[in-house]
PDB file of C-alpha atoms in Angstrom:
ATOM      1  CA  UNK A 275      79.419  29.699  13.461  1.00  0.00           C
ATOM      2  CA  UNK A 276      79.849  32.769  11.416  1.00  0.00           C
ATOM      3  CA  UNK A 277      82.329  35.282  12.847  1.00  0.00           C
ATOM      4  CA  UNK A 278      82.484  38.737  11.617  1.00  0.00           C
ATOM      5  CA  UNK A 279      84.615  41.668  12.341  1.00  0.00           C
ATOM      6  CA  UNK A 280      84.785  45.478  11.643  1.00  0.00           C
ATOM      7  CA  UNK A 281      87.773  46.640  10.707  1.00  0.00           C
ATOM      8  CA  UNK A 282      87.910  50.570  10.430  1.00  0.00           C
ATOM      9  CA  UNK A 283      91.576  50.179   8.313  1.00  0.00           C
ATOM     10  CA  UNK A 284      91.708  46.693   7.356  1.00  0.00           C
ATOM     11  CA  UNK A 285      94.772  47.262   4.897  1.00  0.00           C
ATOM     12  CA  UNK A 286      98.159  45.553   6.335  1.00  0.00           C
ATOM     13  CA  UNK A 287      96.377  43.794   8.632  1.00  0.00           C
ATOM     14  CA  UNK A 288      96.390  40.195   8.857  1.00  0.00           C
ATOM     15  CA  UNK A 289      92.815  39.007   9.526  1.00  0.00           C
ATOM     16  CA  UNK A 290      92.459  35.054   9.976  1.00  0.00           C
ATOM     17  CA  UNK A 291      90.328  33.601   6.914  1.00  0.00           C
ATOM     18  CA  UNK A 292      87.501  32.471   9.438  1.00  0.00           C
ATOM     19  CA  UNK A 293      86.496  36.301   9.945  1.00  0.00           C
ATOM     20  CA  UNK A 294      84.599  37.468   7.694  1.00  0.00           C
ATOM     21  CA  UNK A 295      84.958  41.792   7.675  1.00  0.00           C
ATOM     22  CA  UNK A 296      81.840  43.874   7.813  1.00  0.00           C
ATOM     23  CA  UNK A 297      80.596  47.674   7.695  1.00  0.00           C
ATOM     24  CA  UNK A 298      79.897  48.639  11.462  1.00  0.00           C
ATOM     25  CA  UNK A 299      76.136  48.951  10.626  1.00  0.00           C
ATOM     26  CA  UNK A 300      75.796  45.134   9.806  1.00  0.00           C
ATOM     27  CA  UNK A 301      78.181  44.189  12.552  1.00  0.00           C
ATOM     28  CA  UNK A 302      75.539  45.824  14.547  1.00  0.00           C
ATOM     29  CA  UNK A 303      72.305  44.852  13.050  1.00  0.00           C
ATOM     30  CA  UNK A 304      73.479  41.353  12.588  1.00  0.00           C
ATOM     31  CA  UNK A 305      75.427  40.002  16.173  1.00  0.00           C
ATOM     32  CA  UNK A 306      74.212  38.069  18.125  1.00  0.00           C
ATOM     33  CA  UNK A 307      77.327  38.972  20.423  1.00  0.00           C
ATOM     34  CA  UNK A 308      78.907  42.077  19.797  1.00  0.00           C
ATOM     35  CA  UNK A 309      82.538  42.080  21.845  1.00  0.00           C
ATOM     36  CA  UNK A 310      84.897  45.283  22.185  1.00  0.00           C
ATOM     37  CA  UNK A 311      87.988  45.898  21.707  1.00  0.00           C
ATOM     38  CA  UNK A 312      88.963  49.122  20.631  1.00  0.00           C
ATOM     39  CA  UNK A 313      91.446  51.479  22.090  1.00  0.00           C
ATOM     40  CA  UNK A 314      90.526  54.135  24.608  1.00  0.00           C
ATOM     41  CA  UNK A 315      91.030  57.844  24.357  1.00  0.00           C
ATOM     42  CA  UNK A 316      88.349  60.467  22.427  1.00  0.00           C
ATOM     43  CA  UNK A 317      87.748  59.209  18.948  1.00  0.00           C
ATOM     44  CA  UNK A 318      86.444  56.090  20.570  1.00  0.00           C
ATOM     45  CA  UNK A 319      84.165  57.700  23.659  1.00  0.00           C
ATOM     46  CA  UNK A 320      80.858  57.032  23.541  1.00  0.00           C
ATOM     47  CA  UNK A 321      81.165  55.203  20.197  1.00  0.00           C
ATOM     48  CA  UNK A 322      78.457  52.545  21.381  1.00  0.00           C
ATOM     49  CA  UNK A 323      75.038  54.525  22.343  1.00  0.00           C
ATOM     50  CA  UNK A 324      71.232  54.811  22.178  1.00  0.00           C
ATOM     51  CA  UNK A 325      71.667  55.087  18.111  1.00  0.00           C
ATOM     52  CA  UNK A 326      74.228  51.837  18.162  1.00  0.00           C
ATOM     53  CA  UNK A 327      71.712  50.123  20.891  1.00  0.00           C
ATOM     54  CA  UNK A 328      68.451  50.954  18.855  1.00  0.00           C
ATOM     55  CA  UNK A 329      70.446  49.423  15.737  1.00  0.00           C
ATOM     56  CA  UNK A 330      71.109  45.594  17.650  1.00  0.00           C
ATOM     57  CA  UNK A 331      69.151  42.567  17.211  1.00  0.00           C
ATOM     58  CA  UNK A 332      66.797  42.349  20.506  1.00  0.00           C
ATOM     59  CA  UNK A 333      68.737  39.071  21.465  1.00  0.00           C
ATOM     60  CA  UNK A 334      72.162  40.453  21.184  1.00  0.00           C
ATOM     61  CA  UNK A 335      74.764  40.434  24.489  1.00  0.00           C
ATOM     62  CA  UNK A 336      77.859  43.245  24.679  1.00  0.00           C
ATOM     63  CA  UNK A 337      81.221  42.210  25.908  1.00  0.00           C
ATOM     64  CA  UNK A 338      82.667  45.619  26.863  1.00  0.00           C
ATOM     65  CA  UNK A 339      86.535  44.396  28.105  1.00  0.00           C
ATOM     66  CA  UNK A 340      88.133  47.744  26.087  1.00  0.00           C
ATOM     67  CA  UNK A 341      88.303  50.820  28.233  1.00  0.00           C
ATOM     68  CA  UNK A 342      86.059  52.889  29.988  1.00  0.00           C
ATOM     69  CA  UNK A 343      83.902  55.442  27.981  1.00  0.00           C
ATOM     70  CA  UNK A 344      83.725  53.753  24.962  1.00  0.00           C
ATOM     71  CA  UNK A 345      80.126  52.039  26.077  1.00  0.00           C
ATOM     72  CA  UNK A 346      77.754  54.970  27.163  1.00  0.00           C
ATOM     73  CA  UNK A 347      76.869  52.968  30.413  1.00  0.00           C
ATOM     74  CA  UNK A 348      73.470  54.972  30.846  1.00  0.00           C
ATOM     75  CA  UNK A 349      72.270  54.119  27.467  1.00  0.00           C
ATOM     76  CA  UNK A 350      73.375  50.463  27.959  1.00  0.00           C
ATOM     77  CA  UNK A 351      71.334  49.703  30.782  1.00  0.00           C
ATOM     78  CA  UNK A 352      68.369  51.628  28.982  1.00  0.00           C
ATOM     79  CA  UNK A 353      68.669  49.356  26.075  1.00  0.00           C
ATOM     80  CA  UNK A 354      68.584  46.286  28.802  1.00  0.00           C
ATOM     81  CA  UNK A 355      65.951  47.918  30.744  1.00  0.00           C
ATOM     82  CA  UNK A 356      63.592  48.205  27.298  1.00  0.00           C
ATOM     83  CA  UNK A 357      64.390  44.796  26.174  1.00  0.00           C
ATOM     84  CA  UNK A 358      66.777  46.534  23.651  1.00  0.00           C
ATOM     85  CA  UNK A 359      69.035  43.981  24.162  1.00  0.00           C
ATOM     86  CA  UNK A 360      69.380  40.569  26.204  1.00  0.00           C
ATOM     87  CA  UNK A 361      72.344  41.927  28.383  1.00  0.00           C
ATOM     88  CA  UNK A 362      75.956  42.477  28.764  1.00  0.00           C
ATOM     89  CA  UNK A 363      79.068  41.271  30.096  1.00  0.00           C
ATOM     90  CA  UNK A 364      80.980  44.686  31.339  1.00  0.00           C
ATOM     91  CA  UNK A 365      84.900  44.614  32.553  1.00  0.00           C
ATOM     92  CA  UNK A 366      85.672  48.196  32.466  1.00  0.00           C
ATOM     93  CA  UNK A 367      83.338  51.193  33.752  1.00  0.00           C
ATOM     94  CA  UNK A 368      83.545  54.842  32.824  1.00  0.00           C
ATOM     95  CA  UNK A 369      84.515  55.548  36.188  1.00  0.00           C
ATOM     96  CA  UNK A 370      86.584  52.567  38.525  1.00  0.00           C
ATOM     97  CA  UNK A 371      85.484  51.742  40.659  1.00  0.00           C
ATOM     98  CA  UNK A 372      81.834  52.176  39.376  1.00  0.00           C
ATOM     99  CA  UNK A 373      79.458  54.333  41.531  1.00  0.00           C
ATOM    100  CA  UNK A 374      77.212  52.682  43.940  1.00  0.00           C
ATOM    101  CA  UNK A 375      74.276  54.631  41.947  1.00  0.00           C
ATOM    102  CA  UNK A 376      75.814  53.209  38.320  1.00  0.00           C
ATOM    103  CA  UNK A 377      72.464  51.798  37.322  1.00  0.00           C
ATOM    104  CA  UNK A 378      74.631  48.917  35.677  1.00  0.00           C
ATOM    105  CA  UNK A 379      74.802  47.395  39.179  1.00  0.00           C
ATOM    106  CA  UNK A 380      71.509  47.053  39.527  1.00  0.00           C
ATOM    107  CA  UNK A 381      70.743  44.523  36.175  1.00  0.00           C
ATOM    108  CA  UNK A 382      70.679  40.746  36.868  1.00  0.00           C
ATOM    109  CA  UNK A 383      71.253  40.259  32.973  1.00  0.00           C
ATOM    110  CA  UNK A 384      74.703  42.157  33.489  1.00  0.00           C
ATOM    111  CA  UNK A 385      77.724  40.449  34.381  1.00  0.00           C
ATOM    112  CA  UNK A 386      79.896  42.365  36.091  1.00  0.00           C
ATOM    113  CA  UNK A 387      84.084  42.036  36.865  1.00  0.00           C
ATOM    114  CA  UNK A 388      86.238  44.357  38.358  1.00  0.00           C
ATOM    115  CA  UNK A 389      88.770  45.266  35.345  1.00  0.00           C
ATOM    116  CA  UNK A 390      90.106  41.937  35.310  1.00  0.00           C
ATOM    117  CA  UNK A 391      89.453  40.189  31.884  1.00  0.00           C
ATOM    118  CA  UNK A 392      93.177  40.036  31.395  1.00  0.00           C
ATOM    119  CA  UNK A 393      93.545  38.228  34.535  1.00  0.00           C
ATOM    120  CA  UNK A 394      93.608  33.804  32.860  1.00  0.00           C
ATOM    121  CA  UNK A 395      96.752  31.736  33.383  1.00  0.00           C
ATOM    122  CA  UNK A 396      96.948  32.017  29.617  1.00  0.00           C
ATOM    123  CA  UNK A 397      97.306  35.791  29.821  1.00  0.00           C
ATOM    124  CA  UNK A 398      99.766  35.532  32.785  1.00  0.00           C
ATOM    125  CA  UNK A 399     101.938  32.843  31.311  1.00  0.00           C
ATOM    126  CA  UNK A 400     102.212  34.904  28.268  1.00  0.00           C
ATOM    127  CA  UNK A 401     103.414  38.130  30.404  1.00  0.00           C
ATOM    128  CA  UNK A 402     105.896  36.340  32.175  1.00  0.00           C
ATOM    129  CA  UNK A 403     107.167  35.140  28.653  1.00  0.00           C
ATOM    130  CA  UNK A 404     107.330  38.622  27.247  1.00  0.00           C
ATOM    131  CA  UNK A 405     109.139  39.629  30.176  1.00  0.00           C
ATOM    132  CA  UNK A 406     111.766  37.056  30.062  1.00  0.00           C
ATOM    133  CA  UNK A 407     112.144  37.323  27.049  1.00  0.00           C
ATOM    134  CA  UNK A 408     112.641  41.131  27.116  1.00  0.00           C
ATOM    135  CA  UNK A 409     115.070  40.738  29.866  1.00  0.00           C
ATOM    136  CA  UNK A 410     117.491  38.303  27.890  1.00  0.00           C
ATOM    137  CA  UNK A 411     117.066  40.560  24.890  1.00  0.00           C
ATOM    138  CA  UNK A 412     118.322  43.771  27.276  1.00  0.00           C
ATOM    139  CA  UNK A 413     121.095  41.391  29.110  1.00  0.00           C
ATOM    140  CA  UNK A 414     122.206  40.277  25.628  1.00  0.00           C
ATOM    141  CA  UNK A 415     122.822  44.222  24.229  1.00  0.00           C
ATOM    142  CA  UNK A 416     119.948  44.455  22.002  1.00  0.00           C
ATOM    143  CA  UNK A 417     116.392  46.358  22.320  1.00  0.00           C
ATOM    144  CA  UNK A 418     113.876  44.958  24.119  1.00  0.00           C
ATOM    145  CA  UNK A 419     110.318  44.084  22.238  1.00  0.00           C
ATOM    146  CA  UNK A 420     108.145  45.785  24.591  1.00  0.00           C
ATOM    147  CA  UNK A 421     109.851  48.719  25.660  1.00  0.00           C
ATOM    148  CA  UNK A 422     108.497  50.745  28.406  1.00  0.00           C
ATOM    149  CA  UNK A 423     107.760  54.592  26.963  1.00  0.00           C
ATOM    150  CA  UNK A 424     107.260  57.770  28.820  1.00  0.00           C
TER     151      UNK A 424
END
């Protein structure tokens, strides 16, 4: 299985050898499953539309588990609609919950869960380790890892 990645800043990063880094446009063109996982906020809203959608391989799936906005949700199920696509697997909405008249709701080749990709034993067993570990860090006079920030 070929795995590729894009990488906006790839520079200090450290990428595992299997991944292979790509421009965005072949990332697109090429997937045959195209997962997110980009941060919220503006420079990322919207950042997968009709022009991103147009650009996939008709048998390509999202995985949107990033935040909310970055998928334009109206153009996605367009793009499933019109056989853009094959479908999607969506965690986050632009709006949580997701309005009854979100026409993602409606598309049996979208799989839908309520914000809770995060939610494996894996992911929980890790928390509680980051947690404990913070606390002995704290209890032991030094600065936690993870500190909270306001």
């Amino acid at each position: 299985m070929r795995v590729i990645s894009y990488v906006p800043r790839p520079e200090g990063k450290e990428i595992p050898g299997y991944i292979e880094i790509v421009s965005w446009e072949e990332l697109l063109q090429t997937s045959d499953y195209i997962s997110l996982h980009v941060p919220g906020g503006e420079k990322n809203q919207g950042i997968i539309s009709k022009k991103e959608f147009a650009m996939m391989k008709k048998s390509a799936s999202l995985i949107q588990v990033s935040r909310g906005g970055v998928v334009d949700e109206e153009a996605l199920a367009e793009a499933i609609r019109n056989s853009q696509i094959r479908g999607a697997a969506v965690d986050v909405f632009s709006e949580e919950p997701p309005q009854k008249d979100n026409p993602l709701l409606k598309l049996e080749q979208v799989i839908l869960t309520p914000h809770i990709g995060s939610n494996t034993v894996e992911c929980m067993d890790r928390i509680a380790l980051d947690v404990a570990e913070d606390v002995h860090l704290v209890l032991s006079g030094e600065n936690p890892k993870h500190p909270i920030k306001r």
